[in-house]
Structure formats: C-alpha cells, structure tokens
CSV table of C-alpha atoms in Angstrom, one decimal:
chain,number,residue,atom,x,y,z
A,1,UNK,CA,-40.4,1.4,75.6
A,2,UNK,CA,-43.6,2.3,75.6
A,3,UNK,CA,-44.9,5.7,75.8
A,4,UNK,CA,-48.2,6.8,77.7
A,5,UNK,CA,-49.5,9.7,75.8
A,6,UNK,CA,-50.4,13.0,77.8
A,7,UNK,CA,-53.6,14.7,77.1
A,8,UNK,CA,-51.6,17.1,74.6
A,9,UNK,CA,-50.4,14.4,72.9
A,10,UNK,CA,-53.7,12.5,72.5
A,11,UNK,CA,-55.5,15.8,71.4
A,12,UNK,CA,-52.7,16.1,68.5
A,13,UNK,CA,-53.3,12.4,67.9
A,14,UNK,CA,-57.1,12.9,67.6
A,15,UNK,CA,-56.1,15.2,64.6
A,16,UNK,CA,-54.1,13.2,63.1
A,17,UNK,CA,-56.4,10.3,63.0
A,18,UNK,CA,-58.9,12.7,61.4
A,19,UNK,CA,-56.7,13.3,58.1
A,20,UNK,CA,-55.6,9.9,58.1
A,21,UNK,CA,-59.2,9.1,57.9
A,22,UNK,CA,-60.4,11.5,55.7
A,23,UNK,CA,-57.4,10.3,53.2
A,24,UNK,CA,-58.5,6.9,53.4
A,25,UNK,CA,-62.1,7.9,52.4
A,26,UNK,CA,-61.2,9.7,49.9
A,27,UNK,CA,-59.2,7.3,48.0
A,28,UNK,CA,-61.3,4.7,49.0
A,29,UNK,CA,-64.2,6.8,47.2
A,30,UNK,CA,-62.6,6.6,43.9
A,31,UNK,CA,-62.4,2.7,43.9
A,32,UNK,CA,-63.6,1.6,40.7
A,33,UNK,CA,-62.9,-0.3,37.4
A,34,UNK,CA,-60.6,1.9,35.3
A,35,UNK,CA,-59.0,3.9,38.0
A,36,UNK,CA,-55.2,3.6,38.5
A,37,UNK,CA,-54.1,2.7,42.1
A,38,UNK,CA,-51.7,6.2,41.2
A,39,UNK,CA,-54.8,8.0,41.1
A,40,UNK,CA,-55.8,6.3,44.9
A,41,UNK,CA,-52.3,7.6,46.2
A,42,UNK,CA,-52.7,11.4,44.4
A,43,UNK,CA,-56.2,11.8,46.5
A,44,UNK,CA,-54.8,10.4,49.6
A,45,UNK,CA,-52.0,12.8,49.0
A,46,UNK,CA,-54.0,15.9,48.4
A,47,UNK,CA,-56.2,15.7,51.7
A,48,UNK,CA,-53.1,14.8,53.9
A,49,UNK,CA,-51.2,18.2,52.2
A,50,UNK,CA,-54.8,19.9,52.5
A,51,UNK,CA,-54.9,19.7,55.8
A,52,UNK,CA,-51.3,20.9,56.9
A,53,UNK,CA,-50.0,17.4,57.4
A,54,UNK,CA,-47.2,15.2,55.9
A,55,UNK,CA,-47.7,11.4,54.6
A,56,UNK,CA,-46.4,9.2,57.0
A,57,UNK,CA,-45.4,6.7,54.5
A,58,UNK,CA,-43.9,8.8,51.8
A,59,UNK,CA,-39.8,7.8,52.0
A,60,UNK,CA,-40.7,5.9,55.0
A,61,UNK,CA,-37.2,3.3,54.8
A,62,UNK,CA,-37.5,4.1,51.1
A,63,UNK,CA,-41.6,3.7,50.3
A,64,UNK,CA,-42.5,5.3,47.2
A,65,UNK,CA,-45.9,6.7,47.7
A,66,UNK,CA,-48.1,8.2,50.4
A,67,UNK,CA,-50.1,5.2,50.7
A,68,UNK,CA,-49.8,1.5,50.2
A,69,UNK,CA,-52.2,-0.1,47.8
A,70,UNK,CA,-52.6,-3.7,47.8
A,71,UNK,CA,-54.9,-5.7,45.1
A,72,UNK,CA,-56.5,-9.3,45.7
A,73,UNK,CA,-53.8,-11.9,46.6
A,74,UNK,CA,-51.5,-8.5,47.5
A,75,UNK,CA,-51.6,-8.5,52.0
A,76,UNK,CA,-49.8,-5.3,52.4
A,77,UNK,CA,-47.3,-2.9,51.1
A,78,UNK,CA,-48.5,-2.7,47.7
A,79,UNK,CA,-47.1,0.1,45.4
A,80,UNK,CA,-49.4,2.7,43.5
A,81,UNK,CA,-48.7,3.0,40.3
A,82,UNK,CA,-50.4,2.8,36.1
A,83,UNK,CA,-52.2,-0.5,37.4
A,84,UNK,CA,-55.9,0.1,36.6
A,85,UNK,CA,-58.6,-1.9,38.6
A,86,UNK,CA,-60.8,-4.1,37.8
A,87,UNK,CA,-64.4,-4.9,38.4
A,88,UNK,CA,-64.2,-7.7,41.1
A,89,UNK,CA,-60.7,-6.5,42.5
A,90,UNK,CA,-60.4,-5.9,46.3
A,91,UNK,CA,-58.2,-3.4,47.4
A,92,UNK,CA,-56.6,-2.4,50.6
A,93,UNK,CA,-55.7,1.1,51.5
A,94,UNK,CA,-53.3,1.7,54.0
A,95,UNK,CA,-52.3,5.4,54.4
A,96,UNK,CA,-50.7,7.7,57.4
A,97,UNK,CA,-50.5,11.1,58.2
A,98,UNK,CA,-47.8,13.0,60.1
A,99,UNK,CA,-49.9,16.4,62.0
A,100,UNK,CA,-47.8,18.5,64.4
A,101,UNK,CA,-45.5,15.6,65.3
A,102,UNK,CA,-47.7,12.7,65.8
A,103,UNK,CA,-49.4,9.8,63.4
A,104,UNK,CA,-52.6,8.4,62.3
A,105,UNK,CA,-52.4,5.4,60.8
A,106,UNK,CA,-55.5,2.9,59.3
A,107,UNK,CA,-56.5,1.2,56.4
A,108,UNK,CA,-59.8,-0.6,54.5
A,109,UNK,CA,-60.5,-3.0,52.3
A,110,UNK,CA,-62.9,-1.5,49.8
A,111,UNK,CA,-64.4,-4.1,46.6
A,112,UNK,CA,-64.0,-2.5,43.1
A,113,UNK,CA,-67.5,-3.1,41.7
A,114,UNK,CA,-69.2,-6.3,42.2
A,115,UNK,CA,-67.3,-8.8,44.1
A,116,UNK,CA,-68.0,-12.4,44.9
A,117,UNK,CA,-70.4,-13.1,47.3
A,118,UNK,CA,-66.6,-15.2,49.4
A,119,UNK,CA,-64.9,-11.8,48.6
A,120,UNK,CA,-67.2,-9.8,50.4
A,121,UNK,CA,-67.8,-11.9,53.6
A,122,UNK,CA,-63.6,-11.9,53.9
A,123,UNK,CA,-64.2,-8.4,53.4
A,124,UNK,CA,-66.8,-8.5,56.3
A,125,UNK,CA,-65.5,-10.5,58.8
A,126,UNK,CA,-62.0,-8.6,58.6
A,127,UNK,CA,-63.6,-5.3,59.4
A,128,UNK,CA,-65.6,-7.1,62.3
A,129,UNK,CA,-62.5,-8.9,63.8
A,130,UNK,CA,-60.5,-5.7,64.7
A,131,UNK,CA,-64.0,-4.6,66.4
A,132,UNK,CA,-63.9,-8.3,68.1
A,133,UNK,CA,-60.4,-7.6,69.0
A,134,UNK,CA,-60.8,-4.4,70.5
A,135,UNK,CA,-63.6,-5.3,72.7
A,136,UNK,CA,-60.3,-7.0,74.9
A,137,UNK,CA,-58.4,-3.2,74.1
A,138,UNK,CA,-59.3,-2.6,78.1
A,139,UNK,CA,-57.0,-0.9,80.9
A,140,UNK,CA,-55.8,-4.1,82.8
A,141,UNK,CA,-55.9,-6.1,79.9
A,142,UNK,CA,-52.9,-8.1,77.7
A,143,UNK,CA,-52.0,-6.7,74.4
A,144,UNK,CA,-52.4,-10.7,73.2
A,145,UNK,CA,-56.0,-10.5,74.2
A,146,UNK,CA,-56.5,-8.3,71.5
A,147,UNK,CA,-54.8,-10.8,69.1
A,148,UNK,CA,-56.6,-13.6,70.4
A,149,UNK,CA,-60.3,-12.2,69.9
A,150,UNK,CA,-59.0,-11.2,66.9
A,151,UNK,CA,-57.9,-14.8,65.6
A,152,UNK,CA,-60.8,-17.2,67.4
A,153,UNK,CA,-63.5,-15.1,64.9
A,154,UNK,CA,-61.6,-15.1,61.6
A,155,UNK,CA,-60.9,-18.9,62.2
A,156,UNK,CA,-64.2,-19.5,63.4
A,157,UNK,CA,-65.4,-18.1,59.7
A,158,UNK,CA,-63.2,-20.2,58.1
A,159,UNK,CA,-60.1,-17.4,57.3
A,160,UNK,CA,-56.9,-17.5,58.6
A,161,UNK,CA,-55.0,-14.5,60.1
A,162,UNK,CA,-51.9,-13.4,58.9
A,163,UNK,CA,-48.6,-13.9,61.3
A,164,UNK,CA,-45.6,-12.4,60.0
A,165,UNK,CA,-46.8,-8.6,60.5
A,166,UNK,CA,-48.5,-7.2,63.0
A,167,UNK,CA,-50.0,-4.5,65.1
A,168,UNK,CA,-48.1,-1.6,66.4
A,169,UNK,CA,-47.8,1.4,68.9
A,170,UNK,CA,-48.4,4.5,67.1
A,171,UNK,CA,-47.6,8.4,68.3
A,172,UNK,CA,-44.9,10.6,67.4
A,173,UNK,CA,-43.2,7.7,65.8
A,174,UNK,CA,-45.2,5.6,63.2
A,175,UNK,CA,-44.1,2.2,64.3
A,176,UNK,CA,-43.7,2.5,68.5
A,177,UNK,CA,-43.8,-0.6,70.7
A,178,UNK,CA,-45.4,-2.7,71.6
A,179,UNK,CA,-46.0,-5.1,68.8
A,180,UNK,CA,-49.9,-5.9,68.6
A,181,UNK,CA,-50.5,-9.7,67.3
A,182,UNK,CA,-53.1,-10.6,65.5
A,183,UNK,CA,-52.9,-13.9,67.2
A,184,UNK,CA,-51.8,-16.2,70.0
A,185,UNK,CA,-52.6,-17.2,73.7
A,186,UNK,CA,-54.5,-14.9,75.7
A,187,UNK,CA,-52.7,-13.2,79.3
A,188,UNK,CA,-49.5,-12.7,77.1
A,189,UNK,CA,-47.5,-9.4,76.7
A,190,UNK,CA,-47.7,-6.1,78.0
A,191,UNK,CA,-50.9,-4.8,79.9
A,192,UNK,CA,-52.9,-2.5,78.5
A,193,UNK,CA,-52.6,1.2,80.3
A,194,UNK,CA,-54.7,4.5,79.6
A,195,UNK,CA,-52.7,6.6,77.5
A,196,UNK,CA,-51.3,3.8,74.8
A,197,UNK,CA,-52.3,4.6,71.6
A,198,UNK,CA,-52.1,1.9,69.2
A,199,UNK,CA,-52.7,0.8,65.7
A,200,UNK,CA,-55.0,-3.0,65.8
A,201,UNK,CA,-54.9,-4.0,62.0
A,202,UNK,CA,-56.1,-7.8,61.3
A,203,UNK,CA,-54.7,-8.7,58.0
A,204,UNK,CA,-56.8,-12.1,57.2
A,205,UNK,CA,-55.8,-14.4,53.9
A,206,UNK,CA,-59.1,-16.3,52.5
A,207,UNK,CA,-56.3,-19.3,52.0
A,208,UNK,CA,-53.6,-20.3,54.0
A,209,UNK,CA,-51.9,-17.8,56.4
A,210,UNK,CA,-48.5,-18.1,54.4
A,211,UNK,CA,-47.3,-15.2,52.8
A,212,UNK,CA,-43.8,-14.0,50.8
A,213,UNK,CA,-42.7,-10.9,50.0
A,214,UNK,CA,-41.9,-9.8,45.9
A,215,UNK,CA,-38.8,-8.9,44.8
A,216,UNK,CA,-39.8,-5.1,44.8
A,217,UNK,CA,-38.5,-6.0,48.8
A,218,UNK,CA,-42.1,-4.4,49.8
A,219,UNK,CA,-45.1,-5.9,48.5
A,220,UNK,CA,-46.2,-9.3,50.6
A,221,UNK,CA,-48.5,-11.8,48.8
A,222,UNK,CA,-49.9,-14.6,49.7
A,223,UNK,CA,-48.6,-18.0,49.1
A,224,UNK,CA,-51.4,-19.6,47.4
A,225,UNK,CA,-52.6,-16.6,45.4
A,226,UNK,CA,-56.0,-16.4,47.3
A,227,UNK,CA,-57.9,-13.9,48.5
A,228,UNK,CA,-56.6,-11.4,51.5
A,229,UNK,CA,-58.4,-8.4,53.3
A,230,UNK,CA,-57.0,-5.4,55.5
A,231,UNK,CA,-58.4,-3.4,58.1
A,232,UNK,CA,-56.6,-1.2,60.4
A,233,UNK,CA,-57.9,1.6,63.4
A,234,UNK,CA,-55.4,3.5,65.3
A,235,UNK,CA,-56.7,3.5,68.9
A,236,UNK,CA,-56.7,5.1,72.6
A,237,UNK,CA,-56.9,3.3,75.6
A,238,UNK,CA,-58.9,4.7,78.4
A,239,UNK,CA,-60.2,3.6,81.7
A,240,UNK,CA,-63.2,2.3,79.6
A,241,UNK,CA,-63.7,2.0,76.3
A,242,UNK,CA,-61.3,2.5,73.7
A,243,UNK,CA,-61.3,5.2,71.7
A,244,UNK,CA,-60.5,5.1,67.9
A,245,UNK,CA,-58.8,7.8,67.2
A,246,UNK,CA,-58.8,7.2,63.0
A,247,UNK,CA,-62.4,8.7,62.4
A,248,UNK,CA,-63.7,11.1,60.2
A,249,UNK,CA,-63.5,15.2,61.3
A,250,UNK,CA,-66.6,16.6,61.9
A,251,UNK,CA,-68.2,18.3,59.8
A,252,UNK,CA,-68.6,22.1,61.0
C-alpha cells in the first residue's frame, strides 16, 4: 500500500533527509587515496548519532555498517571495511538515517582523485539522469515516467541502466511501495499523488546492464567488470514541483 504522508510526517521527513545528507557529505569529503571505506562508514556514522538519529542501514536484514560503500565495478551494497582507495577509484555512498520514526535515504558517486575523463562523464550523466527523471516526478503522472526519462538519457550517452534493483517508497519504513524503475514504457504503474515520498536512485553500468551478486550475499557487481555510478535523492511530491527532501540543513 502506499502511504500519502501528512504534513507531520513530511516535516519529520525533511529532517531526516537533512542528516542523511549531511552524512553523505561528510563521508563523501574524506574520499581520497589512502583512506579506508571503514573510515567513510565511521563519519557517516558520527553525524547520523550527532544528530539524534539512528542508521537506517545498520542490521538492516543483517547489513553490517551504517552505509554501503561500493568501489568501481561494485553497483551497490558494498561493505566498509580495511580496503583503502585508490587514486582513480569511484565510489558510491549510499547511507540512511532513521529521525523520530521516519527515513532519509540517498547516495553519490564521488571520484577518488583523478579519474578518467569516461569515469567522470558516467559520473555526470548519472547525477543528471535522476534530475531528468524527476522532471516526470509530477502529481498526475506514472511512477514509470520517472524510469523512462531516466533510461532514454543514460542510453542516449551511451550507458546502460541497471534493472534488477530499483527505486522505492521511503517514510517510516526504509523500503515502502511502490517500486520506482529506473526503466521501461512510459503511462505504467501507480500515479503520482501529493504526499508520496520517494527515493529515485539511477544506478547506470558504463558496460552492459548485467549484474551478479558476491558470495558475501550483498555486494552486486557488474558482469563485465566495468565501470558503474550511483545516485540517489529521497523526494516529495507536490502539486508542482518535487521537492527533494535529502538536502543539506541550513546553516543557522
């Protein structure tokens, strides 16, 4: 079922979107040759506990960490731990935070270094595709316009989305319906109503759109051991424009 979100609940939401934010930027800060993705998942860890909240991801159906931290060929669901980065590495943070009973969720693709000139327009055209995508995230529209918009850019730049995970709903549970592709036929699914909060996160392989999952039962690579790219919003929908709720607090 899906759940329209009262003005309470967005407000709370708004908050949470804020630390989940402000975690990601954080560890996102300390990308650099040398550091350990465990050192990525402690920073992420002290802003969410800094600000009163819990990781959403922590114990989540057995996760390990507070974040998931995936490196080059890695799509999703990587594990922190004593691997230190290296100069041309991408790496995708996904993190979530758990404030007064509701979730933010996002994550970024930030490049360790210099990266290749093909790394950094994957890197590009990842971030712009969820903003593609969301331009369709309208009251009256179909969640599969989203995933549509989503899918005609990264193929137009030669990339290929990712099929076997996918958007989400997002509130007081961290995975709600409906399921948000990030491709397909348009005038598909569920329309789009003021209130839905939901998480739009392209995940876009430089290779092939294949991908398997390690025998860790978590991390998913991709099957030709190219390139992939992550970027993730959690989002309100309005009687306009949507709103995305996974933005830095302001500063006071």
């Amino acid at each position: 079922m899906i759940r329209i979100k009262s003005a309470h609940e967005i407000k709370l939401m708004q908050e949470a979107g804020q630390i989940t934010a402000a975690a990601r930027a954080a560890a996102g800060a300390l990308v650099a040759p040398g550091i350990t993705t465990r050192e990525l998942d402690e920073a992420a860890r002290k802003v969410i506990v800094g600000y009163g909240a819990t990781p959403s991801f922590l114990n989540y159906n057995g996760f390990p960490a507070s974040i998931c931290c995936s490196v080059n060929n890695e799509v999703i669901h990587g594990f922190p731990g004593g691997r230190k980065l290296k100069e041309g590495d991408l790496v995708k943070i996904d993190v979530g935070a758990k404030y007064m009973g509701y979730h933010g969720d996002c994550a970024e693709t930030f490049p360790c270094g210099k990266i290749s000139d093909e790394a950094r327009r994957l890197i590009e055209v990842t971030r712009q595709s969820f903003y593609e995508g969301i331009k369709l995230a309208r009251e009256g529209q179909r969640v599969s316009d989203i995933g549509h918009a989503v899918q005609a850019y990264v193929e137009a730049n030669g990339f290929s989305v990712v099929r076997d995970y996918v958007g989400h709903g997002v509130g007081s549970e961290l995975h709600e319906a409906p399921e948000v592709p990030n491709y397909g036929n348009p005038g598909r699914g569920p329309r789009l109503i003021a209130g839905m909060t939901i998480a739009v996160e392209p995940m876009v392989n430089q290779g092939g759109y294949q991908v398997k999952t390690l025998s860790n039962g978590w991390t998913v690579v991709t099957v030709d051991g190219k390139l992939s790219s992550h970027y993730e919003n959690s989002i309100l929908i309005t009687k306009g424009d949507p709103i995305i709720l996974t933005v830095l607090p302001d500063k006071k």
